[in-house]
Amino acid sequence: MAKLYFYYSTMNAGKSTTLLQSAYNYVERQMNVLLYTAAIDDRFGVGKISSRIGISQSAQLFQKDTNLWQEIQQEVAQNPIHCILIDESQFLTKEQVYQLSDVVDKLNIPVLCYGLRTDFQANLFEGSQYLLAWADQLEELKTICECGRKANFVLRLNEHGKPVKQGEQIQIGGNDRYLSVCRRHYKQMLEAQD
Ligand SMILES: [Zn+2]
């Protein structure tokens, strides 16, 4: 039986690398995959999933109003698809997560979603909220804080390297950087700003 998977993590834990590796494993066995990434992420050009270690692959884009159920159904009618992989899945809407669960349940195609669990203010992203609620299988891709503890919080740093407390949830590009830290250091670094 196909399943809906959610691989979640903080920034820089190797999500895209893991996704591309999984896609490659399917392709190596002559199976067809369908890759998606968020239209919002244009760091590396349109319709591309890029890993920090230098590999990349073209992908279809989803926007807030993309009907993934319809698109995938049309794709499957033309070509057998064995697996669907979605990067930046934190940007999915509740509706789109539901559509992906339909792809699993009605078309019996596994859907692997990769995304951030929380934003820089430690709130769940919409896509992550519903993937955590509805996925058949959850897996955390771990990375560590500079202190050696597991990093499960993300700090947004401004151009001076100082943590930012306020701002839009989605702000890709620009001069901001992100740092994955443990909860203890997340609090300490923000409190040091007071
Ligand atoms: Zn730490």
GROMACS .gro file of C-alpha atoms and ligand atoms in nm:
model
  195
    1MET     CA    1   0.000   0.000   0.000
    2ALA     CA    2   0.124   0.344  -0.085
    3LYS     CA    3   0.185   0.587   0.198
    4LEU     CA    4   0.209   0.959   0.260
    5TYR     CA    5   0.548   1.038   0.412
    6PHE     CA    6   0.666   1.355   0.580
    7TYR     CA    7   1.040   1.406   0.624
    8TYR     CA    8   1.077   1.715   0.836
    9SER     CA    9   1.367   1.909   0.979
   10THR     CA   10   1.513   2.250   1.041
   11MET     CA   11   1.715   2.439   0.780
   12ASN     CA   12   2.027   2.283   0.636
   13ALA     CA   13   1.962   1.926   0.745
   14GLY     CA   14   1.998   1.792   0.392
   15LYS     CA   15   1.631   1.766   0.292
   16SER     CA   16   1.685   1.833  -0.077
   17THR     CA   17   1.986   1.601  -0.088
   18THR     CA   18   1.780   1.321   0.066
   19LEU     CA   19   1.492   1.391  -0.174
   20LEU     CA   20   1.717   1.380  -0.480
   21GLN     CA   21   1.880   1.060  -0.357
   22SER     CA   22   1.538   0.896  -0.316
   23ALA     CA   23   1.432   1.013  -0.662
   24TYR     CA   24   1.752   0.870  -0.806
   25ASN     CA   25   1.684   0.532  -0.643
   26TYR     CA   26   1.351   0.512  -0.829
   27VAL     CA   27   1.494   0.626  -1.161
   28GLU     CA   28   1.775   0.373  -1.132
   29ARG     CA   29   1.510   0.100  -1.120
   30GLN     CA   30   1.344   0.238  -1.437
   31MET     CA   31   1.059   0.391  -1.240
   32ASN     CA   32   0.905   0.729  -1.310
   33VAL     CA   33   0.903   1.002  -1.051
   34LEU     CA   34   0.730   1.337  -1.040
   35LEU     CA   35   0.912   1.615  -0.857
   36TYR     CA   36   0.756   1.931  -0.721
   37THR     CA   37   0.887   2.234  -0.541
   38ALA     CA   38   0.728   2.558  -0.423
   39ALA     CA   39   0.705   2.841  -0.675
   40ILE     CA   40   0.798   3.070  -0.390
   41ASP     CA   41   1.151   2.941  -0.376
   42ASP     CA   42   1.346   3.096  -0.661
   43ARG     CA   43   1.687   3.084  -0.497
   44PHE     CA   44   1.815   2.851  -0.767
   45GLY     CA   45   1.599   2.946  -1.064
   46VAL     CA   46   1.251   2.838  -1.155
   47GLY     CA   47   1.144   2.475  -1.128
   48LYS     CA   48   1.456   2.327  -0.981
   49ILE     CA   49   1.539   2.133  -0.666
   50SER     CA   50   1.898   2.204  -0.566
   51SER     CA   51   2.101   2.052  -0.290
   52ARG     CA   52   2.375   2.239  -0.110
   53ILE     CA   53   2.620   1.965  -0.205
   54GLY     CA   54   2.581   2.065  -0.569
   55ILE     CA   55   2.331   1.831  -0.730
   56SER     CA   56   2.005   1.948  -0.880
   57GLN     CA   57   1.706   1.831  -1.079
   58SER     CA   58   1.426   2.011  -1.258
   59ALA     CA   59   1.086   2.002  -1.091
   60GLN     CA   60   0.730   2.116  -1.144
   61LEU     CA   61   0.616   2.411  -0.940
   62PHE     CA   62   0.323   2.437  -0.704
   63GLN     CA   63   0.162   2.764  -0.602
   64LYS     CA   64  -0.103   2.831  -0.339
   65ASP     CA   65  -0.380   2.765  -0.590
   66THR     CA   66  -0.233   2.464  -0.773
   67ASN     CA   67  -0.475   2.173  -0.769
   68LEU     CA   68  -0.228   1.890  -0.713
   69TRP     CA   69  -0.495   1.622  -0.731
   70GLN     CA   70  -0.601   1.734  -1.080
   71GLU     CA   71  -0.247   1.788  -1.206
   72ILE     CA   72  -0.119   1.454  -1.084
   73GLN     CA   73  -0.426   1.269  -1.212
   74GLN     CA   74  -0.369   1.418  -1.559
   75GLU     CA   75   0.000   1.326  -1.546
   76VAL     CA   76  -0.076   0.969  -1.443
   77ALA     CA   77  -0.326   0.934  -1.729
   78GLN     CA   78  -0.038   0.993  -1.975
   79ASN     CA   79   0.251   0.825  -1.794
   80PRO     CA   80   0.277   0.571  -1.517
   81ILE     CA   81   0.415   0.748  -1.209
   82HIS     CA   82   0.569   0.540  -0.933
   83CYS     CA   83   0.650   0.805  -0.678
   84ILE     CA   84   0.588   1.174  -0.614
   85LEU     CA   85   0.845   1.380  -0.425
   86ILE     CA   86   0.771   1.728  -0.295
   87ASP     CA   87   1.032   1.971  -0.172
   88GLU     CA   88   0.951   2.280   0.040
   89SER     CA   89   0.632   2.105   0.145
   90GLN     CA   90   0.590   2.342   0.440
   91PHE     CA   91   0.444   2.580   0.179
   92LEU     CA   92   0.159   2.343   0.086
   93THR     CA   93  -0.189   2.454   0.190
   94LYS     CA   94  -0.418   2.238   0.403
   95GLU     CA   95  -0.618   2.168   0.086
   96GLN     CA   96  -0.308   2.055  -0.105
   97VAL     CA   97  -0.202   1.818   0.173
   98TYR     CA   98  -0.551   1.668   0.150
   99GLN     CA   99  -0.513   1.638  -0.229
  100LEU     CA  100  -0.185   1.453  -0.181
  101SER     CA  101  -0.348   1.215   0.065
  102ASP     CA  102  -0.602   1.142  -0.212
  103VAL     CA  103  -0.316   1.064  -0.452
  104VAL     CA  104  -0.199   0.804  -0.201
  105ASP     CA  105  -0.543   0.665  -0.118
  106LYS     CA  106  -0.712   0.670  -0.459
  107LEU     CA  107  -0.421   0.633  -0.702
  108ASN     CA  108  -0.206   0.420  -0.472
  109ILE     CA  109   0.108   0.625  -0.546
  110PRO     CA  110   0.352   0.697  -0.262
  111VAL     CA  111   0.402   1.068  -0.190
  112LEU     CA  112   0.719   1.178  -0.013
  113CYS     CA  113   0.707   1.530   0.130
  114TYR     CA  114   1.015   1.712   0.257
  115GLY     CA  115   0.991   2.032   0.453
  116LEU     CA  116   1.061   2.250   0.751
  117ARG     CA  117   0.856   2.184   1.061
  118THR     CA  118   0.858   2.534   1.209
  119ASP     CA  119   0.936   2.889   1.102
  120PHE     CA  120   1.182   3.132   1.266
  121GLN     CA  121   0.921   3.218   1.530
  122ALA     CA  122   0.886   2.850   1.618
  123ASN     CA  123   0.534   2.823   1.472
  124LEU     CA  124   0.429   2.538   1.247
  125PHE     CA  125   0.398   2.611   0.876
  126GLU     CA  126   0.054   2.529   0.734
  127GLY     CA  127   0.179   2.246   0.515
  128SER     CA  128   0.379   2.095   0.799
  129GLN     CA  129   0.088   2.121   1.040
  130TYR     CA  130  -0.133   1.903   0.819
  131LEU     CA  131   0.144   1.669   0.713
  132LEU     CA  132   0.224   1.606   1.078
  133ALA     CA  133  -0.145   1.540   1.134
  134TRP     CA  134  -0.222   1.325   0.831
  135ALA     CA  135   0.096   1.155   0.704
  136ASP     CA  136   0.121   0.777   0.744
  137GLN     CA  137   0.484   0.802   0.832
  138LEU     CA  138   0.688   1.079   0.992
  139GLU     CA  139   1.062   1.094   0.988
  140GLU     CA  140   1.286   1.362   1.129
  141LEU     CA  141   1.602   1.449   0.937
  142LYS     CA  142   1.834   1.557   1.212
  143THR     CA  143   2.104   1.815   1.231
  144ILE     CA  144   2.290   1.950   1.533
  145CYS     CA  145   2.332   2.281   1.709
  146GLU     CA  146   2.683   2.414   1.763
  147CYS     CA  147   2.656   2.278   2.122
  148GLY     CA  148   2.600   1.925   1.995
  149ARG     CA  149   2.233   1.896   2.090
  150LYS     CA  150   1.975   1.823   1.825
  151ALA     CA  151   1.882   2.142   1.640
  152ASN     CA  152   1.506   2.170   1.601
  153PHE     CA  153   1.462   2.547   1.596
  154VAL     CA  154   1.546   2.798   1.324
  155LEU     CA  155   1.677   3.148   1.387
  156ARG     CA  156   1.648   3.414   1.119
  157LEU     CA  157   1.954   3.636   1.121
  158ASN     CA  158   1.963   3.986   0.978
  159GLU     CA  159   2.246   4.131   0.769
  160HIS     CA  160   2.444   4.194   1.091
  161GLY     CA  161   2.410   3.834   1.201
  162LYS     CA  162   2.160   3.921   1.477
  163PRO     CA  163   1.851   3.706   1.539
  164VAL     CA  164   1.524   3.857   1.415
  165LYS     CA  165   1.204   3.829   1.620
  166GLN     CA  166   0.940   3.979   1.390
  167GLY     CA  167   0.869   3.956   1.022
  168GLU     CA  168   0.687   3.766   0.752
  169GLN     CA  169   0.683   3.389   0.784
  170ILE     CA  170   0.804   3.350   0.428
  171GLN     CA  171   1.102   3.554   0.322
  172ILE     CA  172   1.329   3.369   0.089
  173GLY     CA  173   1.635   3.529  -0.059
  174GLY     CA  174   1.729   3.879   0.052
  175ASN     CA  175   2.011   3.919   0.297
  176ASP     CA  176   1.871   3.702   0.573
  177ARG     CA  177   2.039   3.388   0.681
  178TYR     CA  178   1.904   3.105   0.886
  179LEU     CA  179   2.069   2.914   1.165
  180SER     CA  180   1.952   2.582   1.303
  181VAL     CA  181   1.989   2.565   1.680
  182CYS     CA  182   1.865   2.367   1.980
  183ARG     CA  183   1.572   2.502   2.185
  184ARG     CA  184   1.802   2.621   2.461
  185HIS     CA  185   2.016   2.827   2.228
  186TYR     CA  186   1.713   2.952   2.038
  187LYS     CA  187   1.582   3.107   2.360
  188GLN     CA  188   1.922   3.233   2.474
  189MET     CA  189   1.998   3.404   2.145
  190LEU     CA  190   1.659   3.574   2.127
  191GLU     CA  191   1.670   3.681   2.492
  192ALA     CA  192   2.013   3.830   2.437
  193GLN     CA  193   1.840   4.072   2.196
  194ASP     CA  194   1.624   4.224   2.474
  195ZN      ZN  195   2.256   2.449   2.136
   0.00000   0.00000   0.00000
